[in-house]
């Protein structure tokens, strides 16, 4: 229980990260959009409500990375009363004169992530919600008043240094990476009142990584997150997990975290991984180990209290390599489905298509399609989507525009691939290339809106045209039961709204956006779900 003088170590994250987005992990993408005229308070109520809290104010669920830091501290001499994991709205209860350090986890503190960069520059609306909420957090009155040390870690902490915001936000130390020893050391220094290093590199150099040193979470993560593997090893040059060889978390450790998570009230489990299908594979050419993957998913599905399971990421080549594995997994997962399409239960996970250009695949992502060749990439993507859809598996696929040295013919190749995917059900997220810290391409220039050629705009519009065609009926049917109202919204309201938005964006941001809204608003883009 917090006292008026606060808790020694307070762990938190911005309001966009301390939310389950109404139990919808994919909606968290929307925090990369600008708020426009919408007040922050309204967005917190309608888009990213606070996680549940215990009666004493501690968060019931928190980002998985924050839960790992909490576990590291609890296993190195601190006790539960020393450490509180809280939502930012409760900081005034937990930060006081005894508080030595506030540890913040952030995925995207300045809005430099893929989604933020892409959609805030296309749609406008001001700073992305992620950045707005991070500023609110570091400028919280309790932090200003009691001046604890501020340590920022998490996947996006590098952005503070890249954008030179560390000092401006009053951050004492930027932590990069997730290795326990350096993290515990810097928190101990903060508690002892010592001067903190400005940057701590706690990178997981997985060539020497021993997962045995990573403590298991003591409390539940948001969306029931449980890590099953770390790193990837396919070496895509725009990506950071590429710097890490893959390490699988042993099944008994996974099940211990599943037990902790369900005990604390979560009936959902998110399997956190760069690639579900490579769990247990030791093969250098990335041939999946079907028995290990199916055994893992079966074990989690059979655990008492688990009602739904979602894998965070998957790759496409193992699907083509072992379609039987997809079938067997689908038979288990469809009974533990998290999403639906119309009235039908579906399975999903995020995957990277990135580009349809075999030239760029070979140049930057030669390992992504192993055991196959870069020249086969389009075929692999199309075949994998077919196998997935046949098993009620509808992927969320990201694509990147503006990779260094991308030529017009590369974009045309991606458009050609999109044509091949026309008949499949998926959700497409086209993104600008962003040079993330610690990736091979980190010193290259990111893509910008003014670099969008006609073909690149066509590609963006094509992705969203498909999304609207595939998902609009489900979206509307889940909300509007009256058939007349459905017709009015679909045939009149949405086209008029898109028309007005097109005029506005055409006037403020250029002809291309006007055309995009007008194309996407057309009712003929809608095909009712079968
Ligand atoms: S396959 Fe995915 S996780 Fe692995 S290196 Fe490539 S982009 Fe990164």
mmCIF file with all atom_site columns, C-alpha atoms in Angstrom, residues 113-257:
data_model
loop_
_atom_site.group_PDB
_atom_site.id
_atom_site.type_symbol
_atom_site.label_atom_id
_atom_site.label_alt_id
_atom_site.label_comp_id
_atom_site.label_asym_id
_atom_site.label_entity_id
_atom_site.label_seq_id
_atom_site.pdbx_PDB_ins_code
_atom_site.Cartn_x
_atom_site.Cartn_y
_atom_site.Cartn_z
_atom_site.occupancy
_atom_site.B_iso_or_equiv
_atom_site.pdbx_formal_charge
_atom_site.auth_seq_id
_atom_site.auth_comp_id
_atom_site.auth_asym_id
_atom_site.auth_atom_id
_atom_site.pdbx_PDB_model_num
ATOM 1   C CA . UNK A 1 113 ? 7.903  4.495   -34.681 1.00 0.00 ? 113 UNK A CA 1
ATOM 2   C CA . UNK A 1 114 ? 6.752  3.027   -37.998 1.00 0.00 ? 114 UNK A CA 1
ATOM 3   C CA . UNK A 1 115 ? 3.042  3.701   -37.558 1.00 0.00 ? 115 UNK A CA 1
ATOM 4   C CA . UNK A 1 116 ? 3.512  7.157   -36.015 1.00 0.00 ? 116 UNK A CA 1
ATOM 5   C CA . UNK A 1 117 ? 5.914  8.344   -38.711 1.00 0.00 ? 117 UNK A CA 1
ATOM 6   C CA . UNK A 1 118 ? 3.693  7.080   -41.494 1.00 0.00 ? 118 UNK A CA 1
ATOM 7   C CA . UNK A 1 119 ? 0.197  8.016   -40.449 1.00 0.00 ? 119 UNK A CA 1
ATOM 8   C CA . UNK A 1 120 ? 0.832  11.256  -38.594 1.00 0.00 ? 120 UNK A CA 1
ATOM 9   C CA . UNK A 1 121 ? 2.604  12.600  -41.680 1.00 0.00 ? 121 UNK A CA 1
ATOM 10  C CA . UNK A 1 122 ? -0.108 11.426  -44.080 1.00 0.00 ? 122 UNK A CA 1
ATOM 11  C CA . UNK A 1 123 ? -3.219 12.223  -42.055 1.00 0.00 ? 123 UNK A CA 1
ATOM 12  C CA . UNK A 1 124 ? -1.809 15.065  -39.941 1.00 0.00 ? 124 UNK A CA 1
ATOM 13  C CA . UNK A 1 125 ? -3.657 15.702  -36.678 1.00 0.00 ? 125 UNK A CA 1
ATOM 14  C CA . UNK A 1 126 ? -0.572 16.868  -34.793 1.00 0.00 ? 126 UNK A CA 1
ATOM 15  C CA . UNK A 1 127 ? 1.750  14.776  -32.669 1.00 0.00 ? 127 UNK A CA 1
ATOM 16  C CA . UNK A 1 128 ? 0.946  11.062  -32.370 1.00 0.00 ? 128 UNK A CA 1
ATOM 17  C CA . UNK A 1 129 ? -0.971 10.096  -29.221 1.00 0.00 ? 129 UNK A CA 1
ATOM 18  C CA . UNK A 1 130 ? 2.041  8.061   -28.056 1.00 0.00 ? 130 UNK A CA 1
ATOM 19  C CA . UNK A 1 131 ? 4.202  11.198  -27.985 1.00 0.00 ? 131 UNK A CA 1
ATOM 20  C CA . UNK A 1 132 ? 1.506  13.395  -26.421 1.00 0.00 ? 132 UNK A CA 1
ATOM 21  C CA . UNK A 1 133 ? 0.927  10.921  -23.597 1.00 0.00 ? 133 UNK A CA 1
ATOM 22  C CA . UNK A 1 134 ? 4.656  10.423  -22.985 1.00 0.00 ? 134 UNK A CA 1
ATOM 23  C CA . UNK A 1 135 ? 5.084  14.185  -22.530 1.00 0.00 ? 135 UNK A CA 1
ATOM 24  C CA . UNK A 1 136 ? 2.163  14.242  -20.105 1.00 0.00 ? 136 UNK A CA 1
ATOM 25  C CA . UNK A 1 137 ? 3.777  11.435  -18.147 1.00 0.00 ? 137 UNK A CA 1
ATOM 26  C CA . UNK A 1 138 ? 7.258  12.946  -17.752 1.00 0.00 ? 138 UNK A CA 1
ATOM 27  C CA . UNK A 1 139 ? 5.710  16.315  -16.897 1.00 0.00 ? 139 UNK A CA 1
ATOM 28  C CA . UNK A 1 140 ? 3.366  14.872  -14.289 1.00 0.00 ? 140 UNK A CA 1
ATOM 29  C CA . UNK A 1 141 ? 3.012  17.275  -11.315 1.00 0.00 ? 141 UNK A CA 1
ATOM 30  C CA . UNK A 1 142 ? 4.151  14.622  -8.799  1.00 0.00 ? 142 UNK A CA 1
ATOM 31  C CA . UNK A 1 143 ? 7.365  14.014  -10.760 1.00 0.00 ? 143 UNK A CA 1
ATOM 32  C CA . UNK A 1 144 ? 7.969  17.763  -11.006 1.00 0.00 ? 144 UNK A CA 1
ATOM 33  C CA . UNK A 1 145 ? 7.341  18.178  -7.287  1.00 0.00 ? 145 UNK A CA 1
ATOM 34  C CA . UNK A 1 146 ? 9.341  15.308  -5.795  1.00 0.00 ? 146 UNK A CA 1
ATOM 35  C CA . UNK A 1 147 ? 12.019 15.057  -8.506  1.00 0.00 ? 147 UNK A CA 1
ATOM 36  C CA . UNK A 1 148 ? 12.798 11.334  -8.405  1.00 0.00 ? 148 UNK A CA 1
ATOM 37  C CA . UNK A 1 149 ? 15.364 10.042  -10.909 1.00 0.00 ? 149 UNK A CA 1
ATOM 38  C CA . UNK A 1 150 ? 13.767 9.181   -14.245 1.00 0.00 ? 150 UNK A CA 1
ATOM 39  C CA . UNK A 1 151 ? 14.912 6.088   -16.136 1.00 0.00 ? 151 UNK A CA 1
ATOM 40  C CA . UNK A 1 152 ? 13.353 5.411   -19.537 1.00 0.00 ? 152 UNK A CA 1
ATOM 41  C CA . UNK A 1 153 ? 13.663 1.981   -21.161 1.00 0.00 ? 153 UNK A CA 1
ATOM 42  C CA . UNK A 1 154 ? 11.619 -0.071  -23.592 1.00 0.00 ? 154 UNK A CA 1
ATOM 43  C CA . UNK A 1 155 ? 11.732 -0.686  -27.313 1.00 0.00 ? 155 UNK A CA 1
ATOM 44  C CA . UNK A 1 156 ? 11.539 3.029   -28.223 1.00 0.00 ? 156 UNK A CA 1
ATOM 45  C CA . UNK A 1 157 ? 13.857 4.555   -25.602 1.00 0.00 ? 157 UNK A CA 1
ATOM 46  C CA . UNK A 1 158 ? 16.528 5.212   -28.270 1.00 0.00 ? 158 UNK A CA 1
ATOM 47  C CA . UNK A 1 159 ? 14.226 7.861   -29.778 1.00 0.00 ? 159 UNK A CA 1
ATOM 48  C CA . UNK A 1 160 ? 14.948 10.240  -26.878 1.00 0.00 ? 160 UNK A CA 1
ATOM 49  C CA . UNK A 1 161 ? 18.639 10.392  -27.736 1.00 0.00 ? 161 UNK A CA 1
ATOM 50  C CA . UNK A 1 162 ? 18.094 10.441  -31.513 1.00 0.00 ? 162 UNK A CA 1
ATOM 51  C CA . UNK A 1 163 ? 15.693 13.386  -31.168 1.00 0.00 ? 163 UNK A CA 1
ATOM 52  C CA . UNK A 1 164 ? 17.799 15.012  -28.424 1.00 0.00 ? 164 UNK A CA 1
ATOM 53  C CA . UNK A 1 165 ? 14.858 15.021  -26.023 1.00 0.00 ? 165 UNK A CA 1
ATOM 54  C CA . UNK A 1 166 ? 16.550 13.311  -23.044 1.00 0.00 ? 166 UNK A CA 1
ATOM 55  C CA . UNK A 1 167 ? 17.401 16.560  -21.263 1.00 0.00 ? 167 UNK A CA 1
ATOM 56  C CA . UNK A 1 168 ? 14.312 18.420  -22.387 1.00 0.00 ? 168 UNK A CA 1
ATOM 57  C CA . UNK A 1 169 ? 12.125 15.791  -20.730 1.00 0.00 ? 169 UNK A CA 1
ATOM 58  C CA . UNK A 1 170 ? 14.273 15.684  -17.589 1.00 0.00 ? 170 UNK A CA 1
ATOM 59  C CA . UNK A 1 171 ? 15.240 12.053  -18.155 1.00 0.00 ? 171 UNK A CA 1
ATOM 60  C CA . UNK A 1 172 ? 18.303 11.002  -16.134 1.00 0.00 ? 172 UNK A CA 1
ATOM 61  C CA . UNK A 1 173 ? 19.071 7.727   -17.864 1.00 0.00 ? 173 UNK A CA 1
ATOM 62  C CA . UNK A 1 174 ? 18.089 6.049   -21.129 1.00 0.00 ? 174 UNK A CA 1
ATOM 63  C CA . UNK A 1 175 ? 18.158 2.260   -20.955 1.00 0.00 ? 175 UNK A CA 1
ATOM 64  C CA . UNK A 1 176 ? 18.505 0.358   -24.208 1.00 0.00 ? 176 UNK A CA 1
ATOM 65  C CA . UNK A 1 177 ? 18.001 -3.393  -24.160 1.00 0.00 ? 177 UNK A CA 1
ATOM 66  C CA . UNK A 1 178 ? 16.600 -5.873  -21.691 1.00 0.00 ? 178 UNK A CA 1
ATOM 67  C CA . UNK A 1 179 ? 19.496 -7.676  -19.989 1.00 0.00 ? 179 UNK A CA 1
ATOM 68  C CA . UNK A 1 180 ? 18.813 -7.964  -16.240 1.00 0.00 ? 180 UNK A CA 1
ATOM 69  C CA . UNK A 1 181 ? 22.241 -7.159  -14.707 1.00 0.00 ? 181 UNK A CA 1
ATOM 70  C CA . UNK A 1 182 ? 22.751 -3.631  -16.108 1.00 0.00 ? 182 UNK A CA 1
ATOM 71  C CA . UNK A 1 183 ? 19.091 -2.802  -15.479 1.00 0.00 ? 183 UNK A CA 1
ATOM 72  C CA . UNK A 1 184 ? 19.187 -3.822  -11.830 1.00 0.00 ? 184 UNK A CA 1
ATOM 73  C CA . UNK A 1 185 ? 22.500 -2.011  -11.361 1.00 0.00 ? 185 UNK A CA 1
ATOM 74  C CA . UNK A 1 186 ? 21.158 1.320   -12.618 1.00 0.00 ? 186 UNK A CA 1
ATOM 75  C CA . UNK A 1 187 ? 18.015 1.077   -10.461 1.00 0.00 ? 187 UNK A CA 1
ATOM 76  C CA . UNK A 1 188 ? 20.174 0.330   -7.409  1.00 0.00 ? 188 UNK A CA 1
ATOM 77  C CA . UNK A 1 189 ? 22.309 3.383   -8.178  1.00 0.00 ? 189 UNK A CA 1
ATOM 78  C CA . UNK A 1 190 ? 19.181 5.520   -8.424  1.00 0.00 ? 190 UNK A CA 1
ATOM 79  C CA . UNK A 1 191 ? 17.860 4.209   -5.102  1.00 0.00 ? 191 UNK A CA 1
ATOM 80  C CA . UNK A 1 192 ? 21.241 4.963   -3.477  1.00 0.00 ? 192 UNK A CA 1
ATOM 81  C CA . UNK A 1 193 ? 21.149 8.525   -4.784  1.00 0.00 ? 193 UNK A CA 1
ATOM 82  C CA . UNK A 1 194 ? 24.172 8.035   -7.061  1.00 0.00 ? 194 UNK A CA 1
ATOM 83  C CA . UNK A 1 195 ? 24.657 9.906   -10.329 1.00 0.00 ? 195 UNK A CA 1
ATOM 84  C CA . UNK A 1 196 ? 23.277 7.831   -13.195 1.00 0.00 ? 196 UNK A CA 1
ATOM 85  C CA . UNK A 1 197 ? 24.991 7.234   -16.509 1.00 0.00 ? 197 UNK A CA 1
ATOM 86  C CA . UNK A 1 198 ? 23.116 9.064   -19.260 1.00 0.00 ? 198 UNK A CA 1
ATOM 87  C CA . UNK A 1 199 ? 22.845 5.890   -21.375 1.00 0.00 ? 199 UNK A CA 1
ATOM 88  C CA . UNK A 1 200 ? 22.976 2.262   -20.302 1.00 0.00 ? 200 UNK A CA 1
ATOM 89  C CA . UNK A 1 201 ? 23.358 -0.385  -22.979 1.00 0.00 ? 201 UNK A CA 1
ATOM 90  C CA . UNK A 1 202 ? 21.655 -3.508  -21.718 1.00 0.00 ? 202 UNK A CA 1
ATOM 91  C CA . UNK A 1 203 ? 21.444 -4.970  -25.221 1.00 0.00 ? 203 UNK A CA 1
ATOM 92  C CA . UNK A 1 204 ? 20.616 -8.589  -25.596 1.00 0.00 ? 204 UNK A CA 1
ATOM 93  C CA . UNK A 1 205 ? 23.666 -9.729  -27.464 1.00 0.00 ? 205 UNK A CA 1
ATOM 94  C CA . UNK A 1 206 ? 22.033 -13.091 -27.975 1.00 0.00 ? 206 UNK A CA 1
ATOM 95  C CA . UNK A 1 207 ? 25.161 -14.641 -29.345 1.00 0.00 ? 207 UNK A CA 1
ATOM 96  C CA . UNK A 1 208 ? 26.019 -14.919 -25.648 1.00 0.00 ? 208 UNK A CA 1
ATOM 97  C CA . UNK A 1 209 ? 22.536 -14.651 -24.160 1.00 0.00 ? 209 UNK A CA 1
ATOM 98  C CA . UNK A 1 210 ? 21.473 -17.097 -21.513 1.00 0.00 ? 210 UNK A CA 1
ATOM 99  C CA . UNK A 1 211 ? 17.708 -17.009 -20.963 1.00 0.00 ? 211 UNK A CA 1
ATOM 100 C CA . UNK A 1 212 ? 18.262 -18.652 -17.597 1.00 0.00 ? 212 UNK A CA 1
ATOM 101 C CA . UNK A 1 213 ? 19.244 -15.223 -16.222 1.00 0.00 ? 213 UNK A CA 1
ATOM 102 C CA . UNK A 1 214 ? 15.865 -13.714 -17.142 1.00 0.00 ? 214 UNK A CA 1
ATOM 103 C CA . UNK A 1 215 ? 13.433 -13.855 -14.224 1.00 0.00 ? 215 UNK A CA 1
ATOM 104 C CA . UNK A 1 216 ? 9.842  -14.897 -14.792 1.00 0.00 ? 216 UNK A CA 1
ATOM 105 C CA . UNK A 1 217 ? 7.125  -12.270 -14.357 1.00 0.00 ? 217 UNK A CA 1
ATOM 106 C CA . UNK A 1 218 ? 5.528  -12.076 -10.914 1.00 0.00 ? 218 UNK A CA 1
ATOM 107 C CA . UNK A 1 219 ? 2.342  -10.408 -12.162 1.00 0.00 ? 219 UNK A CA 1
ATOM 108 C CA . UNK A 1 220 ? 0.259  -10.386 -15.328 1.00 0.00 ? 220 UNK A CA 1
ATOM 109 C CA . UNK A 1 221 ? 1.053  -8.501  -18.511 1.00 0.00 ? 221 UNK A CA 1
ATOM 110 C CA . UNK A 1 222 ? -1.486 -6.637  -20.662 1.00 0.00 ? 222 UNK A CA 1
ATOM 111 C CA . UNK A 1 223 ? -3.311 -8.984  -23.069 1.00 0.00 ? 223 UNK A CA 1
ATOM 112 C CA . UNK A 1 224 ? -1.853 -11.895 -21.110 1.00 0.00 ? 224 UNK A CA 1
ATOM 113 C CA . UNK A 1 225 ? 1.580  -11.447 -22.717 1.00 0.00 ? 225 UNK A CA 1
ATOM 114 C CA . UNK A 1 226 ? 3.939  -14.390 -22.225 1.00 0.00 ? 226 UNK A CA 1
ATOM 115 C CA . UNK A 1 227 ? 7.248  -14.535 -24.081 1.00 0.00 ? 227 UNK A CA 1
ATOM 116 C CA . UNK A 1 228 ? 7.974  -17.788 -25.912 1.00 0.00 ? 228 UNK A CA 1
ATOM 117 C CA . UNK A 1 229 ? 11.104 -16.770 -27.840 1.00 0.00 ? 229 UNK A CA 1
ATOM 118 C CA . UNK A 1 230 ? 13.490 -13.859 -28.210 1.00 0.00 ? 230 UNK A CA 1
ATOM 119 C CA . UNK A 1 231 ? 15.250 -12.662 -31.349 1.00 0.00 ? 231 UNK A CA 1
ATOM 120 C CA . UNK A 1 232 ? 14.879 -14.060 -34.816 1.00 0.00 ? 232 UNK A CA 1
ATOM 121 C CA . UNK A 1 233 ? 18.103 -14.630 -36.697 1.00 0.00 ? 233 UNK A CA 1
ATOM 122 C CA . UNK A 1 234 ? 16.790 -14.083 -40.216 1.00 0.00 ? 234 UNK A CA 1
ATOM 123 C CA . UNK A 1 235 ? 18.836 -10.868 -40.427 1.00 0.00 ? 235 UNK A CA 1
ATOM 124 C CA . UNK A 1 236 ? 16.489 -8.432  -42.155 1.00 0.00 ? 236 UNK A CA 1
ATOM 125 C CA . UNK A 1 237 ? 18.482 -5.219  -42.233 1.00 0.00 ? 237 UNK A CA 1
ATOM 126 C CA . UNK A 1 238 ? 15.685 -2.816  -41.253 1.00 0.00 ? 238 UNK A CA 1
ATOM 127 C CA . UNK A 1 239 ? 14.778 -4.749  -38.123 1.00 0.00 ? 239 UNK A CA 1
ATOM 128 C CA . UNK A 1 240 ? 16.254 -4.859  -34.621 1.00 0.00 ? 240 UNK A CA 1
ATOM 129 C CA . UNK A 1 241 ? 15.511 -8.457  -33.584 1.00 0.00 ? 241 UNK A CA 1
ATOM 130 C CA . UNK A 1 242 ? 17.801 -9.290  -36.481 1.00 0.00 ? 242 UNK A CA 1
ATOM 131 C CA . UNK A 1 243 ? 20.716 -8.374  -34.218 1.00 0.00 ? 243 UNK A CA 1
ATOM 132 C CA . UNK A 1 244 ? 19.772 -11.251 -31.984 1.00 0.00 ? 244 UNK A CA 1
ATOM 133 C CA . UNK A 1 245 ? 19.988 -14.962 -32.567 1.00 0.00 ? 245 UNK A CA 1
ATOM 134 C CA . UNK A 1 246 ? 16.778 -16.728 -31.662 1.00 0.00 ? 246 UNK A CA 1
ATOM 135 C CA . UNK A 1 247 ? 16.448 -18.163 -28.190 1.00 0.00 ? 247 UNK A CA 1
ATOM 136 C CA . UNK A 1 248 ? 13.419 -20.254 -27.201 1.00 0.00 ? 248 UNK A CA 1
ATOM 137 C CA . UNK A 1 249 ? 12.028 -19.957 -23.701 1.00 0.00 ? 249 UNK A CA 1
ATOM 138 C CA . UNK A 1 250 ? 11.797 -23.462 -22.195 1.00 0.00 ? 250 UNK A CA 1
ATOM 139 C CA . UNK A 1 251 ? 8.217  -24.777 -22.079 1.00 0.00 ? 251 UNK A CA 1
ATOM 140 C CA . UNK A 1 252 ? 8.161  -25.143 -18.280 1.00 0.00 ? 252 UNK A CA 1
ATOM 141 C CA . UNK A 1 253 ? 9.020  -21.426 -17.900 1.00 0.00 ? 253 UNK A CA 1
ATOM 142 C CA . UNK A 1 254 ? 6.346  -20.463 -20.406 1.00 0.00 ? 254 UNK A CA 1
ATOM 143 C CA . UNK A 1 255 ? 3.769  -22.492 -18.507 1.00 0.00 ? 255 UNK A CA 1
ATOM 144 C CA . UNK A 1 256 ? 4.797  -20.901 -15.203 1.00 0.00 ? 256 UNK A CA 1
ATOM 145 C CA . UNK A 1 257 ? 4.080  -17.466 -16.700 1.00 0.00 ? 257 UNK A CA 1
#
